[in-house]
Amino acid sequence: MSEETYKGRAFKFGDDINTDEIIPARYLNTSDPAELAKHCMEDADPEFPSKVQKGDIIVGGKNFGCGSSREHAPIAIKAAGVSAVIAKSFARIFYRNCINIGLPIFESPEAVEGIEEGDIVEVNPATGVIKNITKGTEFKATPIPPEIRKIMDAGGLMEYAKQKLQEK
């Protein structure tokens, strides 16, 4: 398992960010991750696609990823270069879709309250420790369980399944 941490600039969003705000429905006619990345979060923040850099972290409020069950939303986030999402809570189907595509997600209401737009944040998936490097503060999220980390390290559920089949 990877011992990697995720470190990047925080982009902060509010409560109830739904999948149509993450990737607007008008772009669902494509399954190309690079094309989805160009429109990620544009209805919530029109400048997000041009500002986000590889490794950056999305910080959301309650019920992040609510709405439809499509996997386009977490795919768009991951393809945009976002290394992790921290939120007060996630819609369950979005949470599962993130695991399926290998996008690390962490629930921590305290971290969300203690992180501002632009702060540099570091997350350790093995321990669940979230550090706000900018402010020198530390928070705790539930660590990603080892079996789920294996799925994420593989790049998602499909890649993990392929690896397991090749081992046999």
mmCIF file of N, CA and C in Angstrom, residues 32-163:
data_model
loop_
_atom_site.group_PDB
_atom_site.id
_atom_site.type_symbol
_atom_site.label_atom_id
_atom_site.label_comp_id
_atom_site.label_asym_id
_atom_site.label_seq_id
_atom_site.Cartn_x
_atom_site.Cartn_y
_atom_site.Cartn_z
ATOM 1 N N ASP A 32 -15.001 11.251 -21.675
ATOM 2 C CA ASP A 32 -13.570 11.544 -21.696
ATOM 3 C C ASP A 32 -13.183 12.324 -20.441
ATOM 4 N N PRO A 33 -12.386 11.727 -19.549
ATOM 5 C CA PRO A 33 -12.019 12.417 -18.310
ATOM 6 C C PRO A 33 -11.379 13.787 -18.534
ATOM 7 N N ALA A 34 -10.545 13.927 -19.554
ATOM 8 C CA ALA A 34 -9.888 15.216 -19.811
ATOM 9 C C ALA A 34 -10.910 16.291 -20.170
ATOM 10 N N GLU A 35 -11.930 15.915 -20.908
ATOM 11 C CA GLU A 35 -12.981 16.876 -21.274
ATOM 12 C C GLU A 35 -13.831 17.222 -20.049
ATOM 13 N N LEU A 36 -14.151 16.231 -19.236
ATOM 14 C CA LEU A 36 -14.912 16.488 -18.008
ATOM 15 C C LEU A 36 -14.140 17.423 -17.083
ATOM 16 N N ALA A 37 -12.828 17.247 -17.005
ATOM 17 C CA ALA A 37 -11.989 18.088 -16.139
ATOM 18 C C ALA A 37 -12.082 19.558 -16.520
ATOM 19 N N LYS A 38 -12.238 19.844 -17.798
ATOM 20 C CA LYS A 38 -12.322 21.234 -18.270
ATOM 21 C C LYS A 38 -13.555 21.961 -17.745
ATOM 22 N N HIS A 39 -14.540 21.199 -17.265
ATOM 23 C CA HIS A 39 -15.801 21.792 -16.824
ATOM 24 C C HIS A 39 -16.108 21.494 -15.356
ATOM 25 N N CYS A 40 -15.161 20.881 -14.670
ATOM 26 C CA CYS A 40 -15.344 20.511 -13.266
ATOM 27 C C CYS A 40 -15.635 21.745 -12.412
ATOM 28 N N MET A 41 -16.692 21.713 -11.670
ATOM 29 C CA MET A 41 -17.095 22.741 -10.698
ATOM 30 C C MET A 41 -17.403 24.099 -11.336
ATOM 31 N N GLU A 42 -17.507 24.179 -12.665
ATOM 32 C CA GLU A 42 -17.649 25.486 -13.298
ATOM 33 C C GLU A 42 -18.959 26.189 -12.948
ATOM 34 N N ASP A 43 -20.017 25.452 -12.619
ATOM 35 C CA ASP A 43 -21.254 26.123 -12.226
ATOM 36 C C ASP A 43 -21.186 26.644 -10.793
ATOM 37 N N ALA A 44 -20.349 26.048 -9.966
ATOM 38 C CA ALA A 44 -20.155 26.527 -8.588
ATOM 39 C C ALA A 44 -19.102 27.632 -8.539
ATOM 40 N N ASP A 45 -18.071 27.519 -9.364
ATOM 41 C CA ASP A 45 -16.991 28.510 -9.451
ATOM 42 C C ASP A 45 -16.469 28.495 -10.888
ATOM 43 N N PRO A 46 -16.919 29.443 -11.724
ATOM 44 C CA PRO A 46 -16.533 29.434 -13.136
ATOM 45 C C PRO A 46 -15.024 29.443 -13.381
ATOM 46 N N GLU A 47 -14.243 29.909 -12.431
ATOM 47 C CA GLU A 47 -12.795 29.968 -12.611
ATOM 48 C C GLU A 47 -12.075 28.704 -12.129
ATOM 49 N N PHE A 48 -12.796 27.814 -11.459
ATOM 50 C CA PHE A 48 -12.162 26.618 -10.897
ATOM 51 C C PHE A 48 -11.351 25.829 -11.930
ATOM 52 N N PRO A 49 -11.919 25.505 -13.106
ATOM 53 C CA PRO A 49 -11.136 24.686 -14.045
ATOM 54 C C PRO A 49 -9.806 25.314 -14.464
ATOM 55 N N SER A 50 -9.730 26.628 -14.485
ATOM 56 C CA SER A 50 -8.473 27.271 -14.885
ATOM 57 C C SER A 50 -7.530 27.500 -13.703
ATOM 58 N N LYS A 51 -8.066 27.484 -12.483
ATOM 59 C CA LYS A 51 -7.237 27.735 -11.295
ATOM 60 C C LYS A 51 -6.679 26.468 -10.662
ATOM 61 N N VAL A 52 -7.425 25.375 -10.729
ATOM 62 C CA VAL A 52 -7.022 24.152 -10.028
ATOM 63 C C VAL A 52 -5.725 23.603 -10.622
ATOM 64 N N GLN A 53 -4.878 23.114 -9.731
ATOM 65 C CA GLN A 53 -3.605 22.517 -10.138
ATOM 66 C C GLN A 53 -3.509 21.108 -9.572
ATOM 67 N N LYS A 54 -2.683 20.311 -10.202
ATOM 68 C CA LYS A 54 -2.500 18.926 -9.757
ATOM 69 C C LYS A 54 -2.130 18.904 -8.275
ATOM 70 N N GLY A 55 -2.872 18.104 -7.512
ATOM 71 C CA GLY A 55 -2.611 17.965 -6.086
ATOM 72 C C GLY A 55 -3.531 18.784 -5.206
ATOM 73 N N ASP A 56 -4.231 19.770 -5.779
ATOM 74 C CA ASP A 56 -5.111 20.608 -4.963
ATOM 75 C C ASP A 56 -6.213 19.777 -4.317
ATOM 76 N N ILE A 57 -6.846 20.361 -3.310
ATOM 77 C CA ILE A 57 -7.820 19.643 -2.486
ATOM 78 C C ILE A 57 -9.123 20.431 -2.439
ATOM 79 N N ILE A 58 -10.236 19.737 -2.670
ATOM 80 C CA ILE A 58 -11.552 20.354 -2.525
ATOM 81 C C ILE A 58 -12.007 20.165 -1.088
ATOM 82 N N VAL A 59 -12.546 21.236 -0.506
ATOM 83 C CA VAL A 59 -13.109 21.207 0.841
ATOM 84 C C VAL A 59 -14.577 21.600 0.711
ATOM 85 N N GLY A 60 -15.458 20.715 1.145
ATOM 86 C CA GLY A 60 -16.889 20.959 1.000
ATOM 87 C C GLY A 60 -17.618 20.887 2.319
ATOM 88 N N GLY A 61 -18.856 21.325 2.298
ATOM 89 C CA GLY A 61 -19.686 21.310 3.494
ATOM 90 C C GLY A 61 -20.409 19.982 3.667
ATOM 91 N N LYS A 62 -21.647 20.083 4.128
ATOM 92 C CA LYS A 62 -22.471 18.892 4.354
ATOM 93 C C LYS A 62 -23.044 18.384 3.032
ATOM 94 N N ASN A 63 -23.208 17.071 2.942
ATOM 95 C CA ASN A 63 -23.902 16.425 1.835
ATOM 96 C C ASN A 63 -23.233 16.684 0.482
ATOM 97 N N PHE A 64 -21.911 16.719 0.467
ATOM 98 C CA PHE A 64 -21.171 16.958 -0.772
ATOM 99 C C PHE A 64 -21.438 15.810 -1.739
ATOM 100 N N GLY A 65 -21.741 16.134 -2.989
ATOM 101 C CA GLY A 65 -21.971 15.116 -4.008
ATOM 102 C C GLY A 65 -23.387 14.585 -4.056
ATOM 103 N N CYS A 66 -24.334 15.310 -3.464
ATOM 104 C CA CYS A 66 -25.725 14.865 -3.512
ATOM 105 C C CYS A 66 -26.238 14.968 -4.952
ATOM 106 N N GLY A 67 -27.369 14.367 -5.208
ATOM 107 C CA GLY A 67 -27.946 14.427 -6.552
ATOM 108 C C GLY A 67 -27.900 13.074 -7.217
ATOM 109 N N SER A 68 -27.617 13.079 -8.496
ATOM 110 C CA SER A 68 -27.674 11.843 -9.275
ATOM 111 C C SER A 68 -26.516 10.909 -8.921
ATOM 112 N N SER A 69 -26.642 9.685 -9.368
ATOM 113 C CA SER A 69 -25.666 8.653 -9.000
ATOM 114 C C SER A 69 -24.535 8.507 -10.008
ATOM 115 N N ARG A 70 -24.491 9.340 -11.017
ATOM 116 C CA ARG A 70 -23.497 9.151 -12.083
ATOM 117 C C ARG A 70 -22.061 9.312 -11.590
ATOM 118 N N GLU A 71 -21.173 8.523 -12.168
ATOM 119 C CA GLU A 71 -19.751 8.572 -11.800
ATOM 120 C C GLU A 71 -19.018 9.724 -12.473
ATOM 121 N N HIS A 72 -19.668 10.443 -13.375
ATOM 122 C CA HIS A 72 -19.014 11.572 -14.045
ATOM 123 C C HIS A 72 -18.478 12.584 -13.033
ATOM 124 N N ALA A 73 -19.192 12.777 -11.918
ATOM 125 C CA ALA A 73 -18.793 13.812 -10.946
ATOM 126 C C ALA A 73 -17.426 13.510 -10.320
ATOM 127 N N PRO A 74 -17.228 12.363 -9.685
ATOM 128 C CA PRO A 74 -15.892 12.115 -9.131
ATOM 129 C C PRO A 74 -14.819 11.948 -10.208
ATOM 130 N N ILE A 75 -15.206 11.465 -11.384
ATOM 131 C CA ILE A 75 -14.232 11.354 -12.477
ATOM 132 C C ILE A 75 -13.740 12.741 -12.868
ATOM 133 N N ALA A 76 -14.656 13.711 -12.973
ATOM 134 C CA ALA A 76 -14.279 15.085 -13.330
ATOM 135 C C ALA A 76 -13.331 15.672 -12.293
ATOM 136 N N ILE A 77 -13.624 15.440 -11.015
ATOM 137 C CA ILE A 77 -12.773 15.959 -9.939
ATOM 138 C C ILE A 77 -11.372 15.357 -10.029
ATOM 139 N N LYS A 78 -11.311 14.046 -10.155
ATOM 140 C CA LYS A 78 -10.007 13.371 -10.223
ATOM 141 C C LYS A 78 -9.233 13.800 -11.469
ATOM 142 N N ALA A 79 -9.917 13.880 -12.605
ATOM 143 C CA ALA A 79 -9.255 14.258 -13.854
ATOM 144 C C ALA A 79 -8.771 15.705 -13.831
ATOM 145 N N ALA A 80 -9.408 16.548 -13.021
ATOM 146 C CA ALA A 80 -8.976 17.948 -12.889
ATOM 147 C C ALA A 80 -7.669 18.058 -12.104
ATOM 148 N N GLY A 81 -7.237 16.955 -11.495
ATOM 149 C CA GLY A 81 -5.982 16.953 -10.749
ATOM 150 C C GLY A 81 -6.146 17.034 -9.250
ATOM 151 N N VAL A 82 -7.383 17.095 -8.779
ATOM 152 C CA VAL A 82 -7.642 17.161 -7.340
ATOM 153 C C VAL A 82 -7.167 15.860 -6.700
ATOM 154 N N SER A 83 -6.388 15.986 -5.619
ATOM 155 C CA SER A 83 -5.823 14.786 -4.992
ATOM 156 C C SER A 83 -6.734 14.182 -3.934
ATOM 157 N N ALA A 84 -7.626 15.002 -3.347
ATOM 158 C CA ALA A 84 -8.516 14.508 -2.293
ATOM 159 C C ALA A 84 -9.660 15.495 -2.098
ATOM 160 N N VAL A 85 -10.735 14.997 -1.495
ATOM 161 C CA VAL A 85 -11.871 15.840 -1.121
ATOM 162 C C VAL A 85 -12.112 15.646 0.367
ATOM 163 N N ILE A 86 -12.238 16.765 1.074
ATOM 164 C CA ILE A 86 -12.576 16.767 2.498
ATOM 165 C C ILE A 86 -13.936 17.435 2.612
ATOM 166 N N ALA A 87 -14.854 16.846 3.359
ATOM 167 C CA ALA A 87 -16.169 17.463 3.538
ATOM 168 C C ALA A 87 -16.708 17.134 4.925
ATOM 169 N N LYS A 88 -17.728 17.902 5.320
ATOM 170 C CA LYS A 88 -18.407 17.601 6.587
ATOM 171 C C LYS A 88 -19.125 16.262 6.475
ATOM 172 N N SER A 89 -19.737 16.016 5.309
ATOM 173 C CA SER A 89 -20.366 14.726 5.028
ATOM 174 C C SER A 89 -20.532 14.596 3.520
ATOM 175 N N PHE A 90 -20.692 13.357 3.068
ATOM 176 C CA PHE A 90 -20.850 13.064 1.645
ATOM 177 C C PHE A 90 -22.170 12.347 1.419
ATOM 178 N N ALA A 91 -22.761 12.581 0.245
ATOM 179 C CA ALA A 91 -23.873 11.746 -0.180
ATOM 180 C C ALA A 91 -23.314 10.333 -0.353
ATOM 181 N N ARG A 92 -24.037 9.341 0.097
ATOM 182 C CA ARG A 92 -23.517 7.969 0.125
ATOM 183 C C ARG A 92 -23.132 7.439 -1.252
ATOM 184 N N ILE A 93 -23.968 7.688 -2.274
ATOM 185 C CA ILE A 93 -23.636 7.150 -3.599
ATOM 186 C C ILE A 93 -22.388 7.837 -4.150
ATOM 187 N N PHE A 94 -22.218 9.129 -3.871
ATOM 188 C CA PHE A 94 -21.013 9.840 -4.299
ATOM 189 C C PHE A 94 -19.799 9.247 -3.592
ATOM 190 N N TYR A 95 -19.925 8.985 -2.301
ATOM 191 C CA TYR A 95 -18.845 8.386 -1.512
ATOM 192 C C TYR A 95 -18.400 7.070 -2.156
ATOM 193 N N ARG A 96 -19.378 6.245 -2.485
ATOM 194 C CA ARG A 96 -19.067 4.941 -3.086
ATOM 195 C C ARG A 96 -18.436 5.104 -4.470
ATOM 196 N N ASN A 97 -18.960 6.041 -5.251
ATOM 197 C CA ASN A 97 -18.394 6.279 -6.580
ATOM 198 C C ASN A 97 -16.952 6.766 -6.496
ATOM 199 N N CYS A 98 -16.627 7.530 -5.465
ATOM 200 C CA CYS A 98 -15.241 7.983 -5.278
ATOM 201 C C CYS A 98 -14.317 6.794 -5.036
ATOM 202 N N ILE A 99 -14.756 5.869 -4.218
ATOM 203 C CA ILE A 99 -13.967 4.653 -3.991
ATOM 204 C C ILE A 99 -13.818 3.896 -5.308
ATOM 205 N N ASN A 100 -14.924 3.775 -6.042
ATOM 206 C CA ASN A 100 -14.907 3.023 -7.300
ATOM 207 C C ASN A 100 -13.903 3.568 -8.303
ATOM 208 N N ILE A 101 -13.692 4.889 -8.310
ATOM 209 C CA ILE A 101 -12.767 5.467 -9.292
ATOM 210 C C ILE A 101 -11.419 5.848 -8.675
ATOM 211 N N GLY A 102 -11.267 5.636 -7.369
ATOM 212 C CA GLY A 102 -9.974 5.873 -6.721
ATOM 213 C C GLY A 102 -9.718 7.309 -6.317
ATOM 214 N N LEU A 103 -10.769 8.050 -5.952
ATOM 215 C CA LEU A 103 -10.612 9.430 -5.483
ATOM 216 C C LEU A 103 -10.691 9.445 -3.958
ATOM 217 N N PRO A 104 -9.614 9.787 -3.258
ATOM 218 C CA PRO A 104 -9.613 9.794 -1.790
ATOM 219 C C PRO A 104 -10.549 10.864 -1.212
ATOM 220 N N ILE A 105 -11.373 10.457 -0.258
ATOM 221 C CA ILE A 105 -12.321 11.365 0.387
ATOM 222 C C ILE A 105 -12.261 11.184 1.896
ATOM 223 N N PHE A 106 -12.458 12.302 2.600
ATOM 224 C CA PHE A 106 -12.316 12.307 4.054
ATOM 225 C C PHE A 106 -13.419 13.141 4.677
ATOM 226 N N GLU A 107 -14.100 12.580 5.685
ATOM 227 C CA GLU A 107 -15.119 13.321 6.424
ATOM 228 C C GLU A 107 -14.510 13.891 7.692
ATOM 229 N N SER A 108 -14.587 15.218 7.830
ATOM 230 C CA SER A 108 -14.091 15.885 9.031
ATOM 231 C C SER A 108 -14.710 17.274 9.134
ATOM 232 N N PRO A 109 -15.838 17.389 9.856
ATOM 233 C CA PRO A 109 -16.458 18.706 10.024
ATOM 234 C C PRO A 109 -15.502 19.734 10.627
ATOM 235 N N GLU A 110 -14.656 19.307 11.554
ATOM 236 C CA GLU A 110 -13.713 20.231 12.201
ATOM 237 C C GLU A 110 -12.694 20.769 11.199
ATOM 238 N N ALA A 111 -12.198 19.903 10.338
ATOM 239 C CA ALA A 111 -11.232 20.348 9.328
ATOM 240 C C ALA A 111 -11.874 21.352 8.382
ATOM 241 N N VAL A 112 -13.103 21.078 7.969
ATOM 242 C CA VAL A 112 -13.799 21.997 7.059
ATOM 243 C C VAL A 112 -13.924 23.378 7.696
ATOM 244 N N GLU A 113 -14.258 23.407 8.986
ATOM 245 C CA GLU A 113 -14.380 24.693 9.690
ATOM 246 C C GLU A 113 -13.032 25.393 9.826
ATOM 247 N N GLY A 114 -11.949 24.623 9.893
ATOM 248 C CA GLY A 114 -10.626 25.195 10.130
ATOM 249 C C GLY A 114 -9.792 25.457 8.885
ATOM 250 N N ILE A 115 -10.372 25.213 7.718
ATOM 251 C CA ILE A 115 -9.647 25.424 6.457
ATOM 252 C C ILE A 115 -10.341 26.524 5.671
ATOM 253 N N GLU A 116 -9.541 27.447 5.160
ATOM 254 C CA GLU A 116 -10.064 28.536 4.326
ATOM 255 C C GLU A 116 -9.590 28.352 2.890
ATOM 256 N N GLU A 117 -10.297 28.978 1.977
ATOM 257 C CA GLU A 117 -9.910 28.991 0.564
ATOM 258 C C GLU A 117 -8.447 29.413 0.439
ATOM 259 N N GLY A 118 -7.666 28.629 -0.282
ATOM 260 C CA GLY A 118 -6.271 28.974 -0.527
ATOM 261 C C GLY A 118 -5.277 28.425 0.474
ATOM 262 N N ASP A 119 -5.762 27.923 1.628
ATOM 263 C CA ASP A 119 -4.844 27.321 2.598
ATOM 264 C C ASP A 119 -4.157 26.110 1.972
ATOM 265 N N ILE A 120 -2.929 25.845 2.399
ATOM 266 C CA ILE A 120 -2.221 24.637 1.974
ATOM 267 C C ILE A 120 -2.544 23.544 2.989
ATOM 268 N N VAL A 121 -3.040 22.428 2.472
ATOM 269 C CA VAL A 121 -3.543 21.339 3.310
ATOM 270 C C VAL A 121 -2.825 20.046 2.933
ATOM 271 N N GLU A 122 -2.555 19.219 3.949
ATOM 272 C CA GLU A 122 -1.946 17.905 3.732
ATOM 273 C C GLU A 122 -2.788 16.855 4.445
ATOM 274 N N VAL A 123 -3.054 15.749 3.754
ATOM 275 C CA VAL A 123 -3.878 14.673 4.308
ATOM 276 C C VAL A 123 -3.102 13.364 4.243
ATOM 277 N N ASN A 124 -3.095 12.636 5.355
ATOM 278 C CA ASN A 124 -2.483 11.315 5.407
ATOM 279 C C ASN A 124 -3.617 10.283 5.411
ATOM 280 N N PRO A 125 -3.792 9.521 4.319
ATOM 281 C CA PRO A 125 -4.910 8.583 4.260
ATOM 282 C C PRO A 125 -4.809 7.430 5.249
ATOM 283 N N ALA A 126 -3.596 7.057 5.630
ATOM 284 C CA ALA A 126 -3.410 5.931 6.553
ATOM 285 C C ALA A 126 -3.803 6.290 7.979
ATOM 286 N N THR A 127 -3.562 7.544 8.372
ATOM 287 C CA THR A 127 -3.846 7.958 9.749
ATOM 288 C C THR A 127 -5.093 8.825 9.865
ATOM 289 N N GLY A 128 -5.533 9.405 8.745
ATOM 290 C CA GLY A 128 -6.666 10.323 8.773
ATOM 291 C C GLY A 128 -6.306 11.708 9.276
ATOM 292 N N VAL A 129 -5.022 11.986 9.467
ATOM 293 C CA VAL A 129 -4.599 13.302 9.957
ATOM 294 C C VAL A 129 -4.640 14.303 8.801
ATOM 295 N N ILE A 130 -5.311 15.416 9.056
ATOM 296 C CA ILE A 130 -5.411 16.519 8.101
ATOM 297 C C ILE A 130 -4.687 17.701 8.717
ATOM 298 N N LYS A 131 -3.669 18.185 8.022
ATOM 299 C CA LYS A 131 -2.901 19.330 8.521
ATOM 300 C C LYS A 131 -3.183 20.551 7.658
ATOM 301 N N ASN A 132 -3.501 21.649 8.319
ATOM 302 C CA ASN A 132 -3.572 22.930 7.632
ATOM 303 C C ASN A 132 -2.188 23.545 7.789
ATOM 304 N N ILE A 133 -1.365 23.402 6.767
ATOM 305 C CA ILE A 133 0.017 23.881 6.811
ATOM 306 C C ILE A 133 0.040 25.401 6.978
ATOM 307 N N THR A 134 -0.870 26.087 6.325
ATOM 308 C CA THR A 134 -0.926 27.552 6.376
ATOM 309 C C THR A 134 -1.122 28.056 7.799
ATOM 310 N N LYS A 135 -2.032 27.418 8.538
ATOM 311 C CA LYS A 135 -2.382 27.887 9.885
ATOM 312 C C LYS A 135 -1.682 27.118 10.995
ATOM 313 N N GLY A 136 -1.008 26.020 10.651
ATOM 314 C CA GLY A 136 -0.341 25.222 11.673
ATOM 315 C C GLY A 136 -1.298 24.451 12.559
ATOM 316 N N THR A 137 -2.461 24.081 12.017
ATOM 317 C CA THR A 137 -3.449 23.334 12.794
ATOM 318 C C THR A 137 -3.577 21.913 12.250
ATOM 319 N N GLU A 138 -4.160 21.052 13.076
ATOM 320 C CA GLU A 138 -4.284 19.640 12.719
ATOM 321 C C GLU A 138 -5.667 19.138 13.105
ATOM 322 N N PHE A 139 -6.218 18.278 12.263
ATOM 323 C CA PHE A 139 -7.551 17.724 12.478
ATOM 324 C C PHE A 139 -7.509 16.226 12.210
ATOM 325 N N LYS A 140 -8.583 15.557 12.555
ATOM 326 C CA LYS A 140 -8.644 14.110 12.386
ATOM 327 C C LYS A 140 -9.880 13.739 11.569
ATOM 328 N N ALA A 141 -9.666 12.870 10.617
ATOM 329 C CA ALA A 141 -10.749 12.237 9.870
ATOM 330 C C ALA A 141 -10.598 10.736 10.069
ATOM 331 N N THR A 142 -11.611 10.002 9.732
ATOM 332 C CA THR A 142 -11.489 8.551 9.790
ATOM 333 C C THR A 142 -10.479 8.118 8.737
ATOM 334 N N PRO A 143 -9.464 7.347 9.122
ATOM 335 C CA PRO A 143 -8.491 6.874 8.126
ATOM 336 C C PRO A 143 -9.179 6.002 7.074
ATOM 337 N N ILE A 144 -8.608 5.973 5.894
ATOM 338 C CA ILE A 144 -9.132 5.078 4.868
ATOM 339 C C ILE A 144 -8.691 3.662 5.234
ATOM 340 N N PRO A 145 -9.640 2.729 5.369
ATOM 341 C CA PRO A 145 -9.280 1.354 5.733
ATOM 342 C C PRO A 145 -8.304 0.750 4.717
ATOM 343 N N PRO A 146 -7.426 -0.142 5.184
ATOM 344 C CA PRO A 146 -6.407 -0.724 4.293
ATOM 345 C C PRO A 146 -6.968 -1.331 3.007
ATOM 346 N N GLU A 147 -8.076 -2.053 3.089
ATOM 347 C CA GLU A 147 -8.636 -2.678 1.878
ATOM 348 C C GLU A 147 -9.115 -1.630 0.886
ATOM 349 N N ILE A 148 -9.689 -0.541 1.377
ATOM 350 C CA ILE A 148 -10.140 0.542 0.498
ATOM 351 C C ILE A 148 -8.926 1.271 -0.082
ATOM 352 N N ARG A 149 -7.875 1.439 0.712
ATOM 353 C CA ARG A 149 -6.651 2.079 0.201
ATOM 354 C C ARG A 149 -6.046 1.264 -0.934
ATOM 355 N N LYS A 150 -6.145 -0.055 -0.841
ATOM 356 C CA LYS A 150 -5.642 -0.898 -1.935
ATOM 357 C C LYS A 150 -6.404 -0.609 -3.230
ATOM 358 N N ILE A 151 -7.713 -0.429 -3.119
ATOM 359 C CA ILE A 151 -8.534 -0.100 -4.290
ATOM 360 C C ILE A 151 -8.110 1.253 -4.849
ATOM 361 N N MET A 152 -7.930 2.228 -3.967
ATOM 362 C CA MET A 152 -7.546 3.573 -4.408
ATOM 363 C C MET A 152 -6.136 3.585 -4.999
ATOM 364 N N ASP A 153 -5.226 2.861 -4.379
ATOM 365 C CA ASP A 153 -3.853 2.786 -4.896
ATOM 366 C C ASP A 153 -3.819 2.169 -6.299
ATOM 367 N N ALA A 154 -4.748 1.259 -6.557
ATOM 368 C CA ALA A 154 -4.811 0.613 -7.869
ATOM 369 C C ALA A 154 -5.405 1.537 -8.929
ATOM 370 N N GLY A 155 -6.043 2.617 -8.494
ATOM 371 C CA GLY A 155 -6.674 3.537 -9.435
ATOM 372 C C GLY A 155 -8.173 3.366 -9.526
ATOM 373 N N GLY A 156 -8.739 2.569 -8.637
ATOM 374 C CA GLY A 156 -10.184 2.362 -8.620
ATOM 375 C C GLY A 156 -10.531 0.887 -8.600
ATOM 376 N N LEU A 157 -11.814 0.627 -8.493
ATOM 377 C CA LEU A 157 -12.303 -0.739 -8.335
ATOM 378 C C LEU A 157 -12.016 -1.618 -9.555
ATOM 379 N N MET A 158 -12.202 -1.082 -10.753
ATOM 380 C CA MET A 158 -11.959 -1.885 -11.957
ATOM 381 C C MET A 158 -10.486 -2.291 -12.067
ATOM 382 N N GLU A 159 -9.588 -1.351 -11.824
ATOM 383 C CA GLU A 159 -8.155 -1.668 -11.895
ATOM 384 C C GLU A 159 -7.761 -2.657 -10.800
ATOM 385 N N TYR A 160 -8.352 -2.497 -9.622
ATOM 386 C CA TYR A 160 -8.082 -3.414 -8.516
ATOM 387 C C TYR A 160 -8.535 -4.833 -8.887
ATOM 388 N N ALA A 161 -9.729 -4.928 -9.476
ATOM 389 C CA ALA A 161 -10.251 -6.235 -9.877
ATOM 390 C C ALA A 161 -9.353 -6.873 -10.940
ATOM 391 N N LYS A 162 -8.883 -6.059 -11.886
ATOM 392 C CA LYS A 162 -7.970 -6.579 -12.913
ATOM 393 C C LYS A 162 -6.695 -7.130 -12.278
ATOM 394 N N GLN A 163 -6.145 -6.390 -11.309
ATOM 395 C CA GLN A 163 -4.931 -6.852 -10.622
ATOM 396 C C GLN A 163 -5.174 -8.178 -9.917
#
